[in-house]
Amino acid sequence: MARNVNLYTMMKRLSTYWLCQLAGWGLYAAITIFFYEKLSVKKIEQFYFLIFISIALGLLFTHLMRTIIKKSEFLEKPIKRQIISFIIVTIIFSIAYASLDVAIEKMLNLSGYLDPKISALNEIIRSSINSFFIFFIWNLIYYTYHYVERNRKQQVDTLKLQSLVKELELKTIKSHINPHFIFNALNSIRALVDENPNRARTAITELSNILRSSMHAEQLETVPLVREMNIVKDYLALEKMRFEERLTVEIDINESTWELPVPPMMLQTLVENAIKHGISKKINGGSIKVISDFVDGHHELVVQNSGQLNGFTNGDGFGVRSTQDRLNLLYQGKATFDIKNLGNDMVESRIIMPLNNL
């Protein structure tokens, strides 16, 4: 019983790759031995030792081939280049395998499959042709597995993204209809009803725009920056009524970025966090600046606000976590998000996204 448990534990520790390697080459050895025992007329000296050498070399060379494929990132290249790389690598490793196999047999003076009437070069060519088919099948299985696995991962990531966007919608709606925000906005609007009716009507429209955008956040993966900025401006306009002169707003947008895609409600969430965790905690208020520009071939969004992190890190808070998760899923790790202190009285949130990645 203990021996079975140890065997099971050992098998669990082996990766899928090595299990497939051992199973594949084990099957190759079994088929070769079967045909030799049942159909071969001529018996070969040290046949099983020769099979052992072939299997050991096969494991070594296919593992080296896999290492080169991974380090050269062949699977990340366009399909045509993948096919060309696939064929070239198979040919090179078939010749190398055959050369070493023949050299070892001659060095150890093993009769094996070698015909004394055939030169070593011809033997290598013949062995290369045979091994080419084996390596071709190995590579075909390897590439097919990763192609299917990548498609499966993309489908899983899509489902995760849909789930995350739905969660974001619920969390965002809750954050916008929480008593602090709603009551502050409504109180400001009520104060304006008699004093400035036109501004009150505008404020009601701004509030409804924010709530409507929150409810529609799950329907799209990205929206044009101009649409996201309209919501940000509505939100800041409402907060400006509350803070009055205590809030200074600066918008610095490169006009060429207006139509670039951004995740919905992402920028608005960062601005809301800046108000909630930064400016609202300062007696004299502060300033907030929103920047959108091209930097080193990327689209960069920056939110700067008065305040200090005071122990707050990149993993704290729903807004920060959702920003990181959404960027990872949308851009497959090619986008970055960072939040840090700038000096003694300023916090910066920075999102860097690749262009034309979606």
mmCIF file of C-alpha atoms in Angstrom:
data_model
loop_
_atom_site.group_PDB
_atom_site.id
_atom_site.type_symbol
_atom_site.label_atom_id
_atom_site.label_comp_id
_atom_site.label_asym_id
_atom_site.label_seq_id
_atom_site.Cartn_x
_atom_site.Cartn_y
_atom_site.Cartn_z
ATOM 1 C CA MET A 1 0.000 0.000 0.000
ATOM 2 C CA ALA A 2 2.803 2.422 0.920
ATOM 3 C CA ARG A 3 4.612 1.572 -2.335
ATOM 4 C CA ASN A 4 1.459 2.434 -4.332
ATOM 5 C CA VAL A 5 1.114 5.761 -2.524
ATOM 6 C CA ASN A 6 4.769 6.633 -3.246
ATOM 7 C CA LEU A 7 4.330 5.732 -6.913
ATOM 8 C CA TYR A 8 1.192 7.893 -7.132
ATOM 9 C CA THR A 9 3.001 10.832 -5.476
ATOM 10 C CA MET A 10 5.925 10.499 -7.867
ATOM 11 C CA MET A 11 3.602 10.414 -10.897
ATOM 12 C CA LYS A 12 1.822 13.565 -9.690
ATOM 13 C CA ARG A 13 5.137 15.387 -9.470
ATOM 14 C CA LEU A 14 5.967 14.567 -13.086
ATOM 15 C CA SER A 15 4.832 17.246 -15.499
ATOM 16 C CA THR A 16 2.442 16.474 -18.337
ATOM 17 C CA TYR A 17 5.310 17.021 -20.760
ATOM 18 C CA TRP A 18 7.520 14.319 -19.208
ATOM 19 C CA LEU A 19 4.624 11.902 -18.881
ATOM 20 C CA CYS A 20 3.957 12.317 -22.604
ATOM 21 C CA GLN A 21 7.667 11.956 -23.373
ATOM 22 C CA LEU A 22 7.985 8.725 -21.432
ATOM 23 C CA ALA A 23 4.730 7.342 -22.799
ATOM 24 C CA GLY A 24 5.562 8.256 -26.413
ATOM 25 C CA TRP A 25 9.070 6.866 -26.467
ATOM 26 C CA GLY A 26 7.948 3.866 -24.433
ATOM 27 C CA LEU A 27 5.330 3.131 -27.090
ATOM 28 C CA TYR A 28 7.964 3.530 -29.825
ATOM 29 C CA ALA A 29 10.213 1.019 -28.026
ATOM 30 C CA ALA A 30 7.329 -1.432 -27.537
ATOM 31 C CA ILE A 31 6.343 -1.313 -31.229
ATOM 32 C CA THR A 32 9.972 -1.749 -32.342
ATOM 33 C CA ILE A 33 10.489 -4.729 -30.014
ATOM 34 C CA PHE A 34 7.182 -6.294 -31.099
ATOM 35 C CA PHE A 35 8.060 -6.192 -34.806
ATOM 36 C CA TYR A 36 11.586 -7.418 -34.076
ATOM 37 C CA GLU A 37 10.406 -10.396 -32.028
ATOM 38 C CA LYS A 38 7.503 -11.370 -34.287
ATOM 39 C CA LEU A 39 8.612 -10.491 -37.809
ATOM 40 C CA SER A 40 12.400 -10.141 -37.921
ATOM 41 C CA VAL A 41 14.231 -13.067 -39.478
ATOM 42 C CA LYS A 42 17.734 -11.823 -38.709
ATOM 43 C CA LYS A 43 18.607 -11.579 -35.063
ATOM 44 C CA ILE A 44 20.721 -8.570 -34.069
ATOM 45 C CA GLU A 45 23.411 -8.661 -31.416
ATOM 46 C CA GLN A 46 22.755 -6.471 -28.393
ATOM 47 C CA PHE A 47 19.418 -5.425 -29.890
ATOM 48 C CA TYR A 48 17.963 -4.219 -26.605
ATOM 49 C CA PHE A 49 21.051 -2.152 -25.827
ATOM 50 C CA LEU A 50 20.688 -0.489 -29.230
ATOM 51 C CA ILE A 51 17.029 0.252 -28.481
ATOM 52 C CA PHE A 52 18.057 1.785 -25.159
ATOM 53 C CA ILE A 53 20.572 4.059 -26.913
ATOM 54 C CA SER A 54 17.965 5.112 -29.501
ATOM 55 C CA ILE A 55 15.372 5.918 -26.824
ATOM 56 C CA ALA A 56 17.885 7.827 -24.670
ATOM 57 C CA LEU A 57 19.015 9.873 -27.669
ATOM 58 C CA GLY A 58 15.388 10.416 -28.679
ATOM 59 C CA LEU A 59 14.509 11.791 -25.241
ATOM 60 C CA LEU A 60 17.613 14.005 -25.218
ATOM 61 C CA PHE A 61 17.156 15.443 -28.707
ATOM 62 C CA THR A 62 13.412 16.045 -28.470
ATOM 63 C CA HIS A 63 13.922 17.792 -25.130
ATOM 64 C CA LEU A 64 16.642 19.991 -26.673
ATOM 65 C CA MET A 65 14.323 20.663 -29.608
ATOM 66 C CA ARG A 66 11.550 21.712 -27.228
ATOM 67 C CA THR A 67 13.969 24.018 -25.364
ATOM 68 C CA ILE A 68 14.966 25.748 -28.605
ATOM 69 C CA ILE A 69 11.323 26.085 -29.691
ATOM 70 C CA LYS A 70 10.424 27.723 -26.375
ATOM 71 C CA LYS A 71 13.460 30.025 -26.131
ATOM 72 C CA SER A 72 13.145 31.098 -29.777
ATOM 73 C CA GLU A 73 9.398 31.703 -29.240
ATOM 74 C CA PHE A 74 8.481 29.879 -32.454
ATOM 75 C CA LEU A 75 4.904 29.475 -31.190
ATOM 76 C CA GLU A 76 4.514 33.255 -30.951
ATOM 77 C CA LYS A 77 5.420 33.870 -34.598
ATOM 78 C CA PRO A 78 2.932 34.101 -37.519
ATOM 79 C CA ILE A 79 1.663 30.736 -38.756
ATOM 80 C CA LYS A 80 3.794 30.756 -41.962
ATOM 81 C CA ARG A 81 6.988 31.316 -39.991
ATOM 82 C CA GLN A 82 5.918 28.619 -37.541
ATOM 83 C CA ILE A 83 5.601 26.091 -40.383
ATOM 84 C CA ILE A 84 8.996 27.026 -41.821
ATOM 85 C CA SER A 85 10.619 26.866 -38.385
ATOM 86 C CA PHE A 86 8.868 23.544 -37.742
ATOM 87 C CA ILE A 87 10.345 21.948 -40.886
ATOM 88 C CA ILE A 88 13.856 23.404 -40.457
ATOM 89 C CA VAL A 89 14.141 22.333 -36.815
ATOM 90 C CA THR A 90 12.863 18.840 -37.641
ATOM 91 C CA ILE A 91 15.449 18.392 -40.422
ATOM 92 C CA ILE A 92 18.350 19.689 -38.332
ATOM 93 C CA PHE A 93 17.579 17.508 -35.330
ATOM 94 C CA SER A 94 16.936 14.446 -37.498
ATOM 95 C CA ILE A 95 20.413 14.749 -39.037
ATOM 96 C CA ALA A 96 22.042 15.436 -35.649
ATOM 97 C CA TYR A 97 20.240 12.490 -34.061
ATOM 98 C CA ALA A 98 21.182 10.129 -36.869
ATOM 99 C CA SER A 99 24.826 11.266 -36.887
ATOM 100 C CA LEU A 100 25.264 10.740 -33.158
ATOM 101 C CA ASP A 101 23.413 7.418 -33.214
ATOM 102 C CA VAL A 102 25.622 6.017 -35.986
ATOM 103 C CA ALA A 103 28.768 7.436 -34.336
ATOM 104 C CA ILE A 104 27.949 5.758 -31.002
ATOM 105 C CA GLU A 105 27.258 2.406 -32.670
ATOM 106 C CA LYS A 106 30.575 2.559 -34.541
ATOM 107 C CA MET A 107 32.476 3.762 -31.486
ATOM 108 C CA LEU A 108 31.105 0.931 -29.334
ATOM 109 C CA ASN A 109 31.608 -1.515 -32.177
ATOM 110 C CA LEU A 110 27.962 -2.542 -32.131
ATOM 111 C CA SER A 111 26.785 -4.430 -35.189
ATOM 112 C CA GLY A 112 23.230 -3.179 -34.745
ATOM 113 C CA TYR A 113 21.529 -2.037 -37.858
ATOM 114 C CA LEU A 114 24.754 -1.029 -39.586
ATOM 115 C CA ASP A 115 25.609 -2.745 -42.837
ATOM 116 C CA PRO A 116 29.407 -3.025 -43.337
ATOM 117 C CA LYS A 117 28.902 -2.619 -47.091
ATOM 118 C CA ILE A 118 27.305 0.831 -46.593
ATOM 119 C CA SER A 119 29.448 3.886 -45.841
ATOM 120 C CA ALA A 120 28.912 5.882 -42.665
ATOM 121 C CA LEU A 121 27.605 8.855 -44.689
ATOM 122 C CA ASN A 122 24.990 6.736 -46.455
ATOM 123 C CA GLU A 123 24.049 5.164 -43.135
ATOM 124 C CA ILE A 124 23.563 8.651 -41.628
ATOM 125 C CA ILE A 125 21.402 9.711 -44.597
ATOM 126 C CA ARG A 126 19.251 6.598 -44.295
ATOM 127 C CA SER A 127 18.970 6.994 -40.532
ATOM 128 C CA SER A 128 18.150 10.719 -40.944
ATOM 129 C CA ILE A 129 15.238 9.896 -43.228
ATOM 130 C CA ASN A 130 13.864 7.383 -40.722
ATOM 131 C CA SER A 131 14.304 9.697 -37.757
ATOM 132 C CA PHE A 132 12.796 12.623 -39.695
ATOM 133 C CA PHE A 133 9.384 10.933 -39.657
ATOM 134 C CA ILE A 134 9.652 10.270 -35.911
ATOM 135 C CA PHE A 135 10.702 13.837 -35.131
ATOM 136 C CA PHE A 136 8.070 15.174 -37.538
ATOM 137 C CA ILE A 137 5.317 13.316 -35.675
ATOM 138 C CA TRP A 138 6.749 14.489 -32.321
ATOM 139 C CA ASN A 139 6.778 18.118 -33.454
ATOM 140 C CA LEU A 140 3.315 17.837 -34.987
ATOM 141 C CA ILE A 141 1.889 16.572 -31.693
ATOM 142 C CA TYR A 142 3.773 19.275 -29.741
ATOM 143 C CA TYR A 143 2.591 22.126 -31.973
ATOM 144 C CA THR A 144 -0.975 20.802 -32.105
ATOM 145 C CA TYR A 145 -1.140 20.505 -28.318
ATOM 146 C CA HIS A 146 0.012 24.087 -27.800
ATOM 147 C CA TYR A 147 -2.302 25.405 -30.512
ATOM 148 C CA VAL A 148 -5.312 23.752 -28.851
ATOM 149 C CA GLU A 149 -4.106 24.794 -25.387
ATOM 150 C CA ARG A 150 -3.699 28.422 -26.472
ATOM 151 C CA ASN A 151 -7.222 28.529 -27.932
ATOM 152 C CA ARG A 152 -8.586 26.977 -24.760
ATOM 153 C CA LYS A 153 -6.727 29.547 -22.640
ATOM 154 C CA GLN A 154 -8.090 32.396 -24.760
ATOM 155 C CA GLN A 155 -11.622 31.088 -24.248
ATOM 156 C CA VAL A 156 -11.039 30.812 -20.490
ATOM 157 C CA ASP A 157 -9.580 34.345 -20.404
ATOM 158 C CA THR A 158 -12.602 35.646 -22.301
ATOM 159 C CA LEU A 159 -14.944 34.053 -19.770
ATOM 160 C CA LYS A 160 -12.866 35.460 -16.912
ATOM 161 C CA LEU A 161 -12.975 38.907 -18.474
ATOM 162 C CA GLN A 162 -16.744 38.764 -18.906
ATOM 163 C CA SER A 163 -17.113 37.702 -15.286
ATOM 164 C CA LEU A 164 -14.748 40.435 -14.119
ATOM 165 C CA VAL A 165 -16.540 43.115 -16.133
ATOM 166 C CA LYS A 166 -19.872 42.037 -14.616
ATOM 167 C CA GLU A 167 -18.347 42.195 -11.150
ATOM 168 C CA LEU A 168 -16.948 45.620 -11.990
ATOM 169 C CA GLU A 169 -20.384 46.801 -13.066
ATOM 170 C CA LEU A 170 -21.933 45.741 -9.769
ATOM 171 C CA LYS A 171 -19.094 47.205 -7.699
ATOM 172 C CA THR A 172 -19.088 50.440 -9.700
ATOM 173 C CA ILE A 173 -22.837 50.874 -9.387
ATOM 174 C CA LYS A 174 -22.569 50.318 -5.642
ATOM 175 C CA SER A 175 -19.765 52.848 -5.379
ATOM 176 C CA HIS A 176 -21.773 55.437 -7.290
ATOM 177 C CA ILE A 177 -25.001 54.978 -5.388
ATOM 178 C CA ASN A 178 -23.436 54.772 -1.964
ATOM 179 C CA PRO A 179 -24.928 57.315 0.493
ATOM 180 C CA HIS A 180 -21.820 59.522 0.584
ATOM 181 C CA PHE A 181 -21.705 60.183 -3.130
ATOM 182 C CA ILE A 182 -25.466 60.284 -3.824
ATOM 183 C CA PHE A 183 -26.336 62.404 -0.803
ATOM 184 C CA ASN A 184 -23.513 64.859 -1.467
ATOM 185 C CA ALA A 185 -24.540 65.199 -5.120
ATOM 186 C CA LEU A 186 -28.256 65.562 -4.303
ATOM 187 C CA ASN A 187 -27.571 68.084 -1.532
ATOM 188 C CA SER A 188 -25.479 70.142 -3.928
ATOM 189 C CA ILE A 189 -28.215 69.973 -6.550
ATOM 190 C CA ARG A 190 -30.898 70.951 -4.011
ATOM 191 C CA ALA A 191 -28.869 73.980 -2.984
ATOM 192 C CA LEU A 192 -28.761 75.059 -6.631
ATOM 193 C CA VAL A 193 -32.453 74.589 -7.420
ATOM 194 C CA ASP A 194 -33.395 78.150 -6.347
ATOM 195 C CA GLU A 195 -29.993 79.782 -6.688
ATOM 196 C CA ASN A 196 -29.001 78.423 -10.114
ATOM 197 C CA PRO A 197 -31.738 76.267 -11.730
ATOM 198 C CA ASN A 198 -29.793 75.805 -14.982
ATOM 199 C CA ARG A 199 -26.787 74.415 -13.136
ATOM 200 C CA ALA A 200 -29.056 72.157 -11.102
ATOM 201 C CA ARG A 201 -30.566 70.688 -14.277
ATOM 202 C CA THR A 202 -27.077 70.174 -15.693
ATOM 203 C CA ALA A 203 -25.976 68.438 -12.498
ATOM 204 C CA ILE A 204 -28.928 66.041 -12.681
ATOM 205 C CA THR A 205 -27.907 65.176 -16.254
ATOM 206 C CA GLU A 206 -24.306 64.609 -15.153
ATOM 207 C CA LEU A 207 -25.423 62.287 -12.378
ATOM 208 C CA SER A 208 -27.692 60.298 -14.682
ATOM 209 C CA ASN A 209 -24.855 59.976 -17.233
ATOM 210 C CA ILE A 210 -22.594 58.439 -14.593
ATOM 211 C CA LEU A 211 -25.223 55.953 -13.432
ATOM 212 C CA ARG A 212 -26.134 55.031 -17.023
ATOM 213 C CA SER A 213 -22.492 54.444 -17.904
ATOM 214 C CA SER A 214 -22.083 52.210 -14.848
ATOM 215 C CA MET A 215 -25.029 50.073 -15.920
ATOM 216 C CA HIS A 216 -23.659 49.689 -19.472
ATOM 217 C CA ALA A 217 -20.082 48.888 -18.402
ATOM 218 C CA GLU A 218 -20.556 45.114 -18.853
ATOM 219 C CA GLN A 219 -21.651 45.363 -22.487
ATOM 220 C CA LEU A 220 -18.296 46.471 -23.951
ATOM 221 C CA GLU A 221 -14.689 45.455 -23.376
ATOM 222 C CA THR A 222 -13.435 48.867 -24.493
ATOM 223 C CA VAL A 223 -14.834 52.310 -25.355
ATOM 224 C CA PRO A 224 -13.211 55.315 -27.073
ATOM 225 C CA LEU A 225 -11.294 57.537 -24.681
ATOM 226 C CA VAL A 226 -13.553 60.479 -25.533
ATOM 227 C CA ARG A 227 -16.559 58.588 -24.163
ATOM 228 C CA GLU A 228 -14.735 57.645 -20.976
ATOM 229 C CA MET A 229 -13.542 61.233 -20.502
ATOM 230 C CA ASN A 230 -17.112 62.540 -20.799
ATOM 231 C CA ILE A 231 -18.039 60.430 -17.762
ATOM 232 C CA VAL A 232 -14.908 61.591 -15.917
ATOM 233 C CA LYS A 233 -15.803 65.228 -16.622
ATOM 234 C CA ASP A 234 -19.377 64.685 -15.374
ATOM 235 C CA TYR A 235 -18.040 63.100 -12.195
ATOM 236 C CA LEU A 236 -15.522 65.903 -11.591
ATOM 237 C CA ALA A 237 -18.190 68.535 -12.265
ATOM 238 C CA LEU A 238 -20.379 67.044 -9.531
ATOM 239 C CA GLU A 239 -17.454 66.868 -7.114
ATOM 240 C CA LYS A 240 -16.547 70.447 -8.005
ATOM 241 C CA MET A 241 -19.966 71.537 -6.713
ATOM 242 C CA ARG A 242 -19.167 69.916 -3.379
ATOM 243 C CA PHE A 243 -15.548 71.040 -2.987
ATOM 244 C CA GLU A 244 -15.974 74.399 -4.760
ATOM 245 C CA GLU A 245 -12.641 76.269 -4.614
ATOM 246 C CA ARG A 246 -11.005 73.428 -2.708
ATOM 247 C CA LEU A 247 -10.826 71.317 -5.895
ATOM 248 C CA THR A 248 -8.701 72.256 -8.886
ATOM 249 C CA VAL A 249 -9.085 70.190 -12.061
ATOM 250 C CA GLU A 250 -6.677 70.063 -15.009
ATOM 251 C CA ILE A 251 -7.254 67.997 -18.166
ATOM 252 C CA ASP A 252 -4.313 67.432 -20.529
ATOM 253 C CA ILE A 253 -5.376 65.197 -23.438
ATOM 254 C CA ASN A 254 -3.447 64.651 -26.644
ATOM 255 C CA GLU A 255 -6.185 65.030 -29.269
ATOM 256 C CA SER A 256 -4.759 62.104 -31.256
ATOM 257 C CA THR A 257 -5.707 59.763 -28.381
ATOM 258 C CA TRP A 258 -9.422 60.634 -28.268
ATOM 259 C CA GLU A 259 -10.484 57.609 -30.323
ATOM 260 C CA LEU A 260 -8.117 55.088 -28.723
ATOM 261 C CA PRO A 261 -9.858 52.189 -26.947
ATOM 262 C CA VAL A 262 -9.794 52.058 -23.148
ATOM 263 C CA PRO A 263 -11.593 49.741 -20.703
ATOM 264 C CA PRO A 264 -14.913 51.348 -19.659
ATOM 265 C CA MET A 265 -15.073 52.981 -16.219
ATOM 266 C CA MET A 266 -11.366 52.300 -15.602
ATOM 267 C CA LEU A 267 -10.203 55.904 -15.753
ATOM 268 C CA GLN A 268 -13.307 57.062 -13.901
ATOM 269 C CA THR A 269 -12.546 54.569 -11.108
ATOM 270 C CA LEU A 270 -9.015 55.944 -10.724
ATOM 271 C CA VAL A 271 -10.327 59.521 -10.608
ATOM 272 C CA GLU A 272 -12.925 58.524 -8.018
ATOM 273 C CA ASN A 273 -10.209 56.884 -5.875
ATOM 274 C CA ALA A 274 -8.113 60.054 -6.177
ATOM 275 C CA ILE A 275 -10.990 62.147 -4.804
ATOM 276 C CA LYS A 276 -12.031 59.651 -2.154
ATOM 277 C CA HIS A 277 -8.617 58.647 -0.779
ATOM 278 C CA GLY A 278 -6.645 61.795 -1.542
ATOM 279 C CA ILE A 279 -8.365 65.142 -1.894
ATOM 280 C CA SER A 280 -11.318 64.499 0.441
ATOM 281 C CA LYS A 281 -8.903 63.754 3.302
ATOM 282 C CA LYS A 282 -7.205 67.161 3.016
ATOM 283 C CA ILE A 283 -8.739 70.126 4.865
ATOM 284 C CA ASN A 284 -7.766 72.564 2.120
ATOM 285 C CA GLY A 285 -8.663 70.166 -0.693
ATOM 286 C CA GLY A 286 -6.241 69.820 -3.571
ATOM 287 C CA SER A 287 -5.815 69.342 -7.291
ATOM 288 C CA ILE A 288 -6.341 66.529 -9.755
ATOM 289 C CA LYS A 289 -4.831 66.214 -13.220
ATOM 290 C CA VAL A 290 -5.784 63.724 -15.959
ATOM 291 C CA ILE A 291 -3.274 63.113 -18.777
ATOM 292 C CA SER A 292 -3.545 61.062 -21.972
ATOM 293 C CA ASP A 293 -0.630 60.879 -24.406
ATOM 294 C CA PHE A 294 1.621 58.697 -26.563
ATOM 295 C CA VAL A 295 4.849 57.594 -24.868
ATOM 296 C CA ASP A 296 7.359 55.269 -26.575
ATOM 297 C CA GLY A 297 4.765 53.790 -28.897
ATOM 298 C CA HIS A 298 2.239 53.166 -26.103
ATOM 299 C CA HIS A 299 -0.941 54.876 -24.918
ATOM 300 C CA GLU A 300 -0.381 56.317 -21.456
ATOM 301 C CA LEU A 301 -3.117 57.424 -19.036
ATOM 302 C CA VAL A 302 -2.069 59.277 -15.895
ATOM 303 C CA VAL A 303 -4.080 60.537 -12.917
ATOM 304 C CA GLN A 304 -2.217 62.821 -10.487
ATOM 305 C CA ASN A 305 -3.836 64.072 -7.287
ATOM 306 C CA SER A 306 -2.981 65.745 -4.021
ATOM 307 C CA GLY A 307 -2.428 63.348 -1.139
ATOM 308 C CA GLN A 308 -0.208 60.488 0.014
ATOM 309 C CA LEU A 309 -0.529 56.715 -0.194
ATOM 310 C CA ASN A 310 0.406 56.192 3.457
ATOM 311 C CA GLY A 311 0.982 52.447 3.185
ATOM 312 C CA PHE A 312 -1.529 51.938 0.371
ATOM 313 C CA THR A 313 -0.018 49.544 -2.220
ATOM 314 C CA ASN A 314 -0.793 48.338 -5.729
ATOM 315 C CA GLY A 315 -2.786 45.399 -4.383
ATOM 316 C CA ASP A 316 -5.101 47.364 -2.070
ATOM 317 C CA GLY A 317 -8.687 48.246 -2.860
ATOM 318 C CA PHE A 318 -11.155 46.952 -5.436
ATOM 319 C CA GLY A 319 -10.428 49.747 -7.914
ATOM 320 C CA VAL A 320 -6.712 48.958 -7.990
ATOM 321 C CA ARG A 321 -7.185 45.177 -8.158
ATOM 322 C CA SER A 322 -9.818 45.376 -10.898
ATOM 323 C CA THR A 323 -7.574 47.702 -12.915
ATOM 324 C CA GLN A 324 -4.681 45.246 -12.716
ATOM 325 C CA ASP A 325 -6.851 42.209 -13.515
ATOM 326 C CA ARG A 326 -8.640 43.831 -16.453
ATOM 327 C CA LEU A 327 -5.393 45.034 -18.001
ATOM 328 C CA ASN A 328 -3.838 41.569 -17.656
ATOM 329 C CA LEU A 329 -6.802 39.869 -19.310
ATOM 330 C CA LEU A 330 -7.343 42.446 -22.060
ATOM 331 C CA TYR A 331 -3.714 42.922 -23.041
ATOM 332 C CA GLN A 332 -2.227 39.529 -22.073
ATOM 333 C CA GLY A 333 0.352 41.037 -19.726
ATOM 334 C CA LYS A 334 1.487 43.718 -22.210
ATOM 335 C CA ALA A 335 -0.123 46.590 -20.268
ATOM 336 C CA THR A 336 1.106 47.914 -16.925
ATOM 337 C CA PHE A 337 -0.446 49.778 -14.001
ATOM 338 C CA ASP A 338 1.410 51.543 -11.221
ATOM 339 C CA ILE A 339 0.456 53.829 -8.349
ATOM 340 C CA LYS A 340 3.056 55.721 -6.333
ATOM 341 C CA ASN A 341 3.833 58.887 -4.376
ATOM 342 C CA LEU A 342 5.280 61.877 -6.222
ATOM 343 C CA GLY A 343 7.128 63.933 -3.643
ATOM 344 C CA ASN A 344 5.471 64.730 -0.325
ATOM 345 C CA ASP A 345 2.012 65.815 -1.485
ATOM 346 C CA MET A 346 1.111 64.104 -4.751
ATOM 347 C CA VAL A 347 0.022 60.613 -5.862
ATOM 348 C CA GLU A 348 0.279 59.309 -9.414
ATOM 349 C CA SER A 349 -1.653 56.438 -11.014
ATOM 350 C CA ARG A 350 -0.238 55.454 -14.412
ATOM 351 C CA ILE A 351 -1.645 53.022 -17.002
ATOM 352 C CA ILE A 352 0.468 52.086 -20.042
ATOM 353 C CA MET A 353 -1.331 50.194 -22.820
ATOM 354 C CA PRO A 354 0.008 48.856 -26.146
ATOM 355 C CA LEU A 355 -1.443 50.250 -29.380
ATOM 356 C CA ASN A 356 -3.491 48.032 -31.728
ATOM 357 C CA ASN A 357 -3.319 45.047 -29.366
ATOM 358 C CA LEU A 358 -7.036 44.202 -29.132
#
